[in-house]
């Protein structure tokens, strides 16, 4: 349609040109500019070409008239950019630069733009032809535009002409890197950044590496590392120049600049070419995690940068790099990056002649700890004590007299800044690795892992870091259950366990198959020795086959018909080693959530489907379901064909190829009890954490109230196995509380008697009802589970295990409600006094 309108203008322009009517030509040119309104095509090119071909005198007259008309246009008129283009064509060979300042201002407005349909390329070409450089934010615009898949060739052509600055401004890390450019001709750091920006492939080529090594040699390896690492530490910080976010899609300010993202990949590869250094490995590990953080509507920030970080770590031959790879395997859930991590560790294991499990064990560094969970460093007259407490590291100080002081001594800050920084860095590194190792150990129950006694003591019990976790777990040594207390392995009766031969076999103790009396006895033993386990072991939930499951035979409905938040479920599944695909509200199929158990030759499946059908209410802006509806749990041989079902529901069917026969699900009675228990425990965790029934703000039942019945039945219904475990534990804990006289446990609830009301806290969801009429009390717990747990532990004393956020929520609510007259939150008070 624009072509039709423009042809009419072209005809009139030709007539006015023949008559030599400059004013009429100017008015018609303005009308054509309005009609074009950002349109690019042959019609607009003919308009510009026709005006540019006028003789000099006529062009001057048209130019003068058009300048006057331009200044009468509204600031936001869509004709303004096109008029500037026309003026550029008219001005060829004429003196002066009409509206040059206005053109510069129009270009500067592009600095915050993400996408622009007008003649930005022609404005830039005119600016460059006038001898002016484009501002750095405008350069960044053209480079961002060139990175778009559907970028017009003219914008990409402009971007190829822009060589300074070598990185795009607008990101903190990039501006820090640019600040390090000296400005001297041939500055190797500047050239190295320019080379880094060419990293557009999945892996560096030999040619790319050769050029990078030459630039590193020119700059000096130490300078490169000391300059690059502080820059990488700033990746992910808020942008210094905010971009205009489009009305649809993700917030572009939370994504990486696409041009700079290539440079990040290049810097990761460059670090792999430097002499190995622990700081470089640490920076690469952080880059991987930062690049995989989720952005609404986008997904991971930039998986390509994350993958570059993994590839770089895989190329570095050092203990620190291997440790980062091993740590990341327990943290990364993005499928493509997780696959790269697995390949990197498998390759390292093969090269060393070890198994994958052995390489993960040997990869854990000591971080300077000289004993299990402890290190003392002497800095002048002060002593720093780095100590692991639970799953966190703490740094405390003693002065010359041996007295503990609250803060870092001034003399240490003044005289030992580098040692102080190293200690603080070690605390952060230990915290990250402790979480990773706790996850790894928690997965060992299904790994069928056994160790010789000597190897186990070296890699676990006496390891400076892992030992702080292993000494709080229970093990079996040649079939004898044992725990570590008072400096030795001990039995239930506290007799030392000291194998005669180092060849004794060690395994991780599991409550499945143990007599209830033994399990209770080990719980008492842990309490007697004040041992808090890093995760549930002695108190671990056991899921035995039920009569209902014997009746169904091949599937369990124990965790069916729940409504769970999809993205929370997806993240939990990945952490626990399950493979899952996000359900989109589209015509597509997906397999169930799946956990492969190669050591057992089994595959567990949890059948799920998208819930709802209304875009924007039941989905995100990008179309992924907000919630899922759950169904059966089944087991198959690990090599059985995959099942799949439509994303928004329907029957699961086995996908068969090449005349492969269908494979029936395995009878649950044939599944080893420990496998059944651990798989169902995972599923219980998914439901227990991700269920909308846990959300205290869903009292109204969510969208349209359609989940009100489910929310009520889950939030106040029968207890699942994990909640039953919680109830048993609370029966032991509550009598020790200062508020014990106000508390009783009855069935599914912890009853708390305050001065204003009596409250019933559900032991499964943490939801609260108030007497006398079971009125609902909405209290939204703090998002930080660690903070809640820390506060609860301080009030309740000993807890036998870490990681049960709902337990922390129940106890913290009980402690608050027992003193309901001291509550100051107006939202809570208004409900209590209603």
CSV table of C-alpha atoms in Angstrom, one decimal, residues 382-729:
chain,number,residue,atom,x,y,z
A,382,UNK,CA,45.7,-11.8,65.2
A,383,UNK,CA,44.3,-15.3,64.4
A,384,UNK,CA,41.7,-15.9,61.8
A,385,UNK,CA,39.6,-19.0,62.3
A,386,UNK,CA,37.8,-20.3,59.2
A,387,UNK,CA,35.3,-23.0,60.3
A,388,UNK,CA,32.5,-24.9,58.6
A,389,UNK,CA,29.3,-24.8,60.6
A,390,UNK,CA,26.6,-26.9,59.0
A,391,UNK,CA,26.5,-26.1,55.3
A,392,UNK,CA,28.1,-22.7,55.7
A,393,UNK,CA,31.6,-21.4,56.4
A,394,UNK,CA,32.2,-18.8,59.1
A,395,UNK,CA,35.3,-16.5,59.6
A,396,UNK,CA,36.0,-15.4,63.2
A,397,UNK,CA,38.9,-13.5,64.7
A,398,UNK,CA,41.0,-13.7,67.9
A,399,UNK,CA,43.3,-11.0,69.2
A,400,UNK,CA,46.8,-11.4,70.6
A,401,UNK,CA,45.4,-12.5,74.0
A,402,UNK,CA,43.2,-15.2,72.4
A,403,UNK,CA,40.0,-13.4,72.9
A,404,UNK,CA,37.4,-13.6,70.2
A,405,UNK,CA,36.6,-10.2,68.6
A,406,UNK,CA,33.5,-9.3,66.6
A,407,UNK,CA,35.1,-7.7,63.6
A,408,UNK,CA,38.3,-7.9,61.5
A,409,UNK,CA,41.1,-6.3,63.5
A,410,UNK,CA,42.2,-2.9,62.1
A,411,UNK,CA,45.8,-4.1,61.9
A,412,UNK,CA,44.8,-7.0,59.7
A,413,UNK,CA,42.9,-4.6,57.3
A,414,UNK,CA,45.9,-2.4,57.2
A,415,UNK,CA,48.8,-4.8,57.1
A,416,UNK,CA,47.4,-7.9,55.5
A,417,UNK,CA,44.7,-6.9,52.9
A,418,UNK,CA,45.7,-9.6,50.4
A,419,UNK,CA,45.5,-12.4,53.0
A,420,UNK,CA,42.2,-11.1,54.2
A,421,UNK,CA,40.7,-11.0,50.7
A,422,UNK,CA,41.9,-14.6,50.2
A,423,UNK,CA,40.2,-15.7,53.4
A,424,UNK,CA,36.9,-14.0,52.4
A,425,UNK,CA,37.1,-15.6,49.0
A,426,UNK,CA,37.7,-19.0,50.5
A,427,UNK,CA,34.5,-18.6,52.6
A,428,UNK,CA,32.5,-17.9,49.5
A,429,UNK,CA,34.0,-20.8,47.6
A,430,UNK,CA,33.5,-23.2,50.5
A,431,UNK,CA,29.8,-22.2,50.8
A,432,UNK,CA,29.3,-22.9,47.1
A,433,UNK,CA,31.1,-26.2,47.2
A,434,UNK,CA,29.4,-27.4,50.5
A,435,UNK,CA,26.0,-27.0,48.8
A,436,UNK,CA,27.2,-28.9,45.8
A,437,UNK,CA,28.6,-31.7,47.8
A,438,UNK,CA,25.6,-32.0,50.0
A,439,UNK,CA,23.5,-32.4,46.8
A,440,UNK,CA,25.9,-35.0,45.4
A,441,UNK,CA,25.9,-37.0,48.7
A,442,UNK,CA,22.1,-36.9,48.8
A,443,UNK,CA,22.0,-38.5,45.4
A,444,UNK,CA,24.3,-41.4,46.4
A,445,UNK,CA,21.5,-43.4,47.8
A,446,UNK,CA,20.6,-44.6,44.3
A,447,UNK,CA,24.2,-44.6,43.0
A,448,UNK,CA,24.9,-48.1,44.4
A,449,UNK,CA,28.3,-46.7,45.3
A,450,UNK,CA,30.7,-48.7,47.5
A,451,UNK,CA,34.2,-47.7,48.6
A,452,UNK,CA,37.2,-49.4,50.1
A,453,UNK,CA,37.7,-48.3,53.6
A,454,UNK,CA,41.0,-46.5,52.8
A,455,UNK,CA,39.7,-44.6,49.8
A,456,UNK,CA,36.5,-43.7,51.7
A,457,UNK,CA,38.5,-42.3,54.7
A,458,UNK,CA,40.7,-40.2,52.3
A,459,UNK,CA,37.9,-38.9,50.1
A,460,UNK,CA,35.1,-38.6,52.7
A,461,UNK,CA,35.7,-39.0,56.4
A,462,UNK,CA,39.0,-37.2,56.6
A,463,UNK,CA,38.7,-34.9,53.6
A,464,UNK,CA,39.0,-31.2,54.9
A,465,UNK,CA,35.8,-30.1,53.2
A,466,UNK,CA,33.7,-33.2,52.5
A,467,UNK,CA,34.5,-34.6,55.9
A,468,UNK,CA,32.5,-31.8,57.5
A,469,UNK,CA,29.4,-33.4,55.8
A,470,UNK,CA,30.5,-37.1,55.9
A,471,UNK,CA,31.1,-37.0,59.6
A,472,UNK,CA,27.4,-36.1,60.1
A,473,UNK,CA,26.1,-39.0,58.1
A,474,UNK,CA,25.6,-42.6,58.9
A,475,UNK,CA,27.6,-45.3,57.0
A,476,UNK,CA,27.9,-49.1,57.0
A,477,UNK,CA,31.4,-50.5,57.3
A,478,UNK,CA,31.4,-54.2,56.3
A,479,UNK,CA,27.7,-54.3,57.2
A,480,UNK,CA,28.1,-52.6,60.5
A,481,UNK,CA,26.2,-49.3,60.8
A,482,UNK,CA,28.3,-46.5,62.2
A,483,UNK,CA,28.4,-42.7,62.8
A,484,UNK,CA,31.3,-40.4,63.6
A,485,UNK,CA,31.4,-39.0,67.2
A,486,UNK,CA,34.0,-38.0,69.7
A,487,UNK,CA,36.8,-38.4,67.1
A,488,UNK,CA,36.0,-41.9,65.9
A,489,UNK,CA,33.5,-44.1,64.0
A,490,UNK,CA,31.1,-45.6,66.5
A,491,UNK,CA,28.2,-48.0,66.7
A,492,UNK,CA,24.8,-47.4,68.3
A,493,UNK,CA,26.4,-48.4,71.6
A,494,UNK,CA,29.3,-45.9,71.0
A,495,UNK,CA,31.8,-48.7,70.5
A,496,UNK,CA,34.6,-47.8,68.1
A,497,UNK,CA,34.5,-49.2,64.6
A,498,UNK,CA,38.1,-49.9,63.5
A,499,UNK,CA,38.3,-52.3,60.5
A,500,UNK,CA,41.3,-54.6,60.6
A,501,UNK,CA,41.9,-54.3,56.9
A,502,UNK,CA,41.7,-51.3,54.7
A,503,UNK,CA,39.8,-53.4,52.2
A,504,UNK,CA,36.7,-53.2,54.2
A,505,UNK,CA,33.6,-52.1,52.2
A,506,UNK,CA,31.8,-48.9,53.0
A,507,UNK,CA,28.3,-47.8,51.9
A,508,UNK,CA,25.9,-45.1,52.7
A,509,UNK,CA,23.3,-46.1,55.3
A,510,UNK,CA,19.6,-46.0,54.3
A,511,UNK,CA,16.6,-46.6,56.5
A,512,UNK,CA,14.9,-48.8,53.9
A,513,UNK,CA,15.1,-52.4,55.0
A,514,UNK,CA,16.1,-51.4,58.6
A,515,UNK,CA,14.0,-52.3,61.6
A,516,UNK,CA,12.0,-49.4,63.0
A,517,UNK,CA,13.7,-49.8,66.3
A,518,UNK,CA,17.1,-49.4,64.7
A,519,UNK,CA,16.0,-46.2,62.9
A,520,UNK,CA,14.6,-44.7,66.1
A,521,UNK,CA,17.8,-45.7,67.9
A,522,UNK,CA,20.0,-43.9,65.4
A,523,UNK,CA,17.8,-40.8,65.7
A,524,UNK,CA,18.4,-40.9,69.5
A,525,UNK,CA,22.1,-41.4,68.9
A,526,UNK,CA,22.3,-38.3,66.6
A,527,UNK,CA,20.5,-36.3,69.2
A,528,UNK,CA,22.7,-37.6,72.0
A,529,UNK,CA,25.7,-36.5,70.2
A,530,UNK,CA,24.1,-33.2,69.0
A,531,UNK,CA,24.7,-34.1,65.3
A,532,UNK,CA,22.7,-32.1,62.7
A,533,UNK,CA,22.7,-34.0,59.5
A,534,UNK,CA,23.2,-32.0,56.2
A,535,UNK,CA,20.0,-33.6,54.9
A,536,UNK,CA,17.5,-36.2,56.0
A,537,UNK,CA,19.0,-39.6,56.5
A,538,UNK,CA,18.0,-41.1,59.8
A,539,UNK,CA,14.8,-39.1,59.5
A,540,UNK,CA,14.5,-39.8,55.8
A,541,UNK,CA,11.0,-40.6,54.6
A,542,UNK,CA,10.4,-44.2,53.6
A,543,UNK,CA,7.8,-45.0,50.9
A,544,UNK,CA,6.8,-48.6,51.0
A,545,UNK,CA,4.4,-50.3,48.5
A,546,UNK,CA,0.8,-49.7,49.5
A,547,UNK,CA,-2.2,-52.0,49.0
A,548,UNK,CA,-3.6,-49.5,46.4
A,549,UNK,CA,-0.3,-49.8,44.5
A,550,UNK,CA,-0.4,-53.6,44.7
A,551,UNK,CA,-3.9,-53.4,43.2
A,552,UNK,CA,-3.0,-51.0,40.3
A,553,UNK,CA,0.1,-53.2,39.7
A,554,UNK,CA,2.2,-51.1,37.4
A,555,UNK,CA,1.6,-47.5,38.5
A,556,UNK,CA,1.2,-45.4,41.6
A,557,UNK,CA,-1.5,-42.8,42.0
A,558,UNK,CA,-0.1,-41.6,45.3
A,559,UNK,CA,0.9,-38.2,43.9
A,560,UNK,CA,-1.8,-37.8,41.2
A,561,UNK,CA,-4.3,-34.9,40.8
A,562,UNK,CA,-2.1,-32.2,42.3
A,563,UNK,CA,-1.8,-28.7,40.9
A,564,UNK,CA,1.9,-27.6,40.9
A,565,UNK,CA,3.7,-24.5,39.7
A,566,UNK,CA,5.4,-25.6,36.5
A,567,UNK,CA,8.6,-23.6,36.6
A,568,UNK,CA,9.2,-24.4,40.3
A,569,UNK,CA,8.5,-28.1,39.5
A,570,UNK,CA,10.9,-27.9,36.5
A,571,UNK,CA,13.8,-26.5,38.6
A,572,UNK,CA,13.3,-29.0,41.4
A,573,UNK,CA,13.2,-31.9,39.0
A,574,UNK,CA,16.5,-30.8,37.4
A,575,UNK,CA,18.2,-30.5,40.8
A,576,UNK,CA,17.2,-34.0,41.7
A,577,UNK,CA,18.5,-35.5,38.5
A,578,UNK,CA,15.2,-35.7,36.6
A,579,UNK,CA,14.8,-34.8,32.9
A,580,UNK,CA,11.8,-32.6,32.1
A,581,UNK,CA,10.4,-30.5,29.2
A,582,UNK,CA,8.5,-27.3,29.9
A,583,UNK,CA,4.9,-27.6,28.7
A,584,UNK,CA,3.8,-24.9,26.2
A,585,UNK,CA,0.2,-24.1,25.4
A,586,UNK,CA,0.7,-25.2,21.8
A,587,UNK,CA,-0.1,-28.2,19.6
A,588,UNK,CA,2.9,-30.3,20.7
A,589,UNK,CA,3.8,-33.4,22.6
A,590,UNK,CA,6.2,-33.9,25.5
A,591,UNK,CA,7.6,-36.9,27.4
A,592,UNK,CA,6.9,-37.2,31.1
A,593,UNK,CA,9.3,-36.0,33.8
A,594,UNK,CA,11.9,-38.8,33.7
A,595,UNK,CA,14.7,-40.0,36.0
A,596,UNK,CA,17.1,-42.5,34.5
A,597,UNK,CA,18.7,-45.0,36.9
A,598,UNK,CA,21.5,-46.7,34.9
A,599,UNK,CA,22.8,-48.5,38.0
A,600,UNK,CA,19.5,-50.3,38.3
A,601,UNK,CA,18.6,-50.5,34.6
A,602,UNK,CA,15.4,-48.5,35.2
A,603,UNK,CA,13.6,-45.4,34.2
A,604,UNK,CA,11.1,-43.7,36.4
A,605,UNK,CA,8.4,-41.5,34.9
A,606,UNK,CA,6.1,-39.0,36.5
A,607,UNK,CA,3.2,-38.2,34.2
A,608,UNK,CA,2.2,-34.5,34.0
A,609,UNK,CA,0.2,-32.2,31.8
A,610,UNK,CA,-0.4,-28.5,31.3
A,611,UNK,CA,-3.3,-27.0,33.3
A,612,UNK,CA,-5.6,-24.5,31.8
A,613,UNK,CA,-6.1,-23.0,28.4
A,614,UNK,CA,-6.3,-19.2,28.7
A,615,UNK,CA,-3.3,-17.3,27.5
A,616,UNK,CA,-2.0,-14.7,30.0
A,617,UNK,CA,-4.0,-16.3,32.8
A,618,UNK,CA,-2.8,-19.9,32.7
A,619,UNK,CA,0.4,-19.2,30.8
A,620,UNK,CA,3.3,-16.8,30.7
A,621,UNK,CA,3.6,-14.2,27.9
A,622,UNK,CA,5.8,-16.7,26.0
A,623,UNK,CA,3.1,-19.4,26.2
A,624,UNK,CA,4.5,-21.8,28.8
A,625,UNK,CA,2.0,-23.1,31.3
A,626,UNK,CA,2.1,-21.6,34.8
A,627,UNK,CA,0.7,-24.8,36.4
A,628,UNK,CA,0.7,-28.5,35.8
A,629,UNK,CA,-1.7,-31.3,36.8
A,630,UNK,CA,0.0,-34.4,38.0
A,631,UNK,CA,-0.8,-38.1,37.3
A,632,UNK,CA,0.9,-41.5,37.7
A,633,UNK,CA,4.4,-42.7,38.6
A,634,UNK,CA,5.6,-45.6,36.5
A,635,UNK,CA,8.8,-47.6,36.0
A,636,UNK,CA,10.2,-49.0,32.7
A,637,UNK,CA,13.4,-50.7,31.6
A,638,UNK,CA,15.9,-47.9,30.9
A,639,UNK,CA,16.1,-48.7,27.2
A,640,UNK,CA,12.3,-48.9,26.7
A,641,UNK,CA,10.8,-46.5,24.0
A,642,UNK,CA,9.8,-43.1,25.3
A,643,UNK,CA,6.2,-42.2,26.2
A,644,UNK,CA,4.7,-38.9,25.3
A,645,UNK,CA,1.4,-37.0,25.5
A,646,UNK,CA,0.0,-33.8,24.3
A,647,UNK,CA,1.2,-30.8,26.4
A,648,UNK,CA,-2.3,-29.9,27.5
A,649,UNK,CA,-3.4,-33.3,28.4
A,650,UNK,CA,-4.5,-36.7,27.0
A,651,UNK,CA,-3.3,-40.2,27.0
A,652,UNK,CA,0.4,-41.0,27.2
A,653,UNK,CA,1.5,-43.3,24.3
A,654,UNK,CA,4.8,-45.0,23.6
A,655,UNK,CA,6.6,-43.6,20.6
A,656,UNK,CA,7.6,-46.7,18.5
A,657,UNK,CA,10.0,-46.7,15.6
A,658,UNK,CA,11.4,-49.3,13.2
A,659,UNK,CA,8.8,-51.9,14.2
A,660,UNK,CA,9.9,-51.8,17.8
A,661,UNK,CA,7.4,-53.6,20.0
A,662,UNK,CA,5.8,-51.7,22.9
A,663,UNK,CA,7.3,-52.3,26.4
A,664,UNK,CA,4.9,-52.7,29.3
A,665,UNK,CA,5.6,-50.8,32.6
A,666,UNK,CA,7.2,-52.9,35.3
A,667,UNK,CA,5.2,-54.1,38.3
A,668,UNK,CA,5.9,-51.9,41.3
A,669,UNK,CA,6.4,-55.0,43.4
A,670,UNK,CA,9.5,-55.8,41.3
A,671,UNK,CA,11.1,-52.4,41.8
A,672,UNK,CA,13.8,-52.6,44.5
A,673,UNK,CA,12.4,-51.0,47.7
A,674,UNK,CA,15.1,-48.4,48.0
A,675,UNK,CA,14.5,-47.3,44.4
A,676,UNK,CA,10.8,-47.1,44.8
A,677,UNK,CA,11.2,-45.1,48.1
A,678,UNK,CA,13.7,-42.6,46.7
A,679,UNK,CA,11.8,-42.0,43.5
A,680,UNK,CA,8.5,-41.5,45.4
A,681,UNK,CA,10.4,-39.3,47.8
A,682,UNK,CA,11.5,-37.1,44.9
A,683,UNK,CA,7.9,-36.9,43.6
A,684,UNK,CA,6.6,-36.1,47.1
A,685,UNK,CA,9.2,-33.3,47.3
A,686,UNK,CA,8.0,-31.9,43.9
A,687,UNK,CA,4.4,-31.8,45.1
A,688,UNK,CA,5.3,-30.6,48.6
A,689,UNK,CA,7.3,-27.6,47.4
A,690,UNK,CA,5.6,-26.7,44.2
A,691,UNK,CA,1.9,-27.3,45.0
A,692,UNK,CA,-0.3,-24.3,44.9
A,693,UNK,CA,-1.8,-25.7,48.1
A,694,UNK,CA,1.2,-24.4,49.9
A,695,UNK,CA,0.6,-20.8,48.9
A,696,UNK,CA,-1.1,-18.9,51.7
A,697,UNK,CA,-2.3,-16.3,49.3
A,698,UNK,CA,-4.4,-18.8,47.3
A,699,UNK,CA,-7.2,-18.8,49.7
A,700,UNK,CA,-9.5,-17.6,46.9
A,701,UNK,CA,-8.6,-20.6,44.8
A,702,UNK,CA,-6.5,-18.8,42.2
A,703,UNK,CA,-7.8,-17.8,38.7
A,704,UNK,CA,-11.6,-17.9,38.7
A,705,UNK,CA,-11.5,-19.7,42.0
A,706,UNK,CA,-11.3,-23.0,40.2
A,707,UNK,CA,-8.6,-24.4,42.6
A,708,UNK,CA,-10.3,-23.5,45.8
A,709,UNK,CA,-11.4,-27.1,46.5
A,710,UNK,CA,-7.9,-28.4,45.8
A,711,UNK,CA,-6.3,-25.7,47.9
A,712,UNK,CA,-8.4,-26.5,50.9
A,713,UNK,CA,-8.0,-30.2,50.6
A,714,UNK,CA,-4.2,-30.0,50.2
A,715,UNK,CA,-3.7,-27.1,52.6
A,716,UNK,CA,-5.6,-28.8,55.5
A,717,UNK,CA,-5.9,-32.4,54.4
A,718,UNK,CA,-4.2,-35.7,55.3
A,719,UNK,CA,-0.5,-35.6,55.8
A,720,UNK,CA,1.9,-37.0,53.2
A,721,UNK,CA,4.9,-39.0,54.2
A,722,UNK,CA,7.2,-36.0,54.7
A,723,UNK,CA,4.6,-34.3,56.8
A,724,UNK,CA,4.3,-37.4,58.9
A,725,UNK,CA,8.0,-37.4,59.5
A,726,UNK,CA,7.7,-33.7,60.5
A,727,UNK,CA,4.9,-34.6,62.9
A,728,UNK,CA,7.1,-37.3,64.6
A,729,UNK,CA,10.0,-34.9,64.9
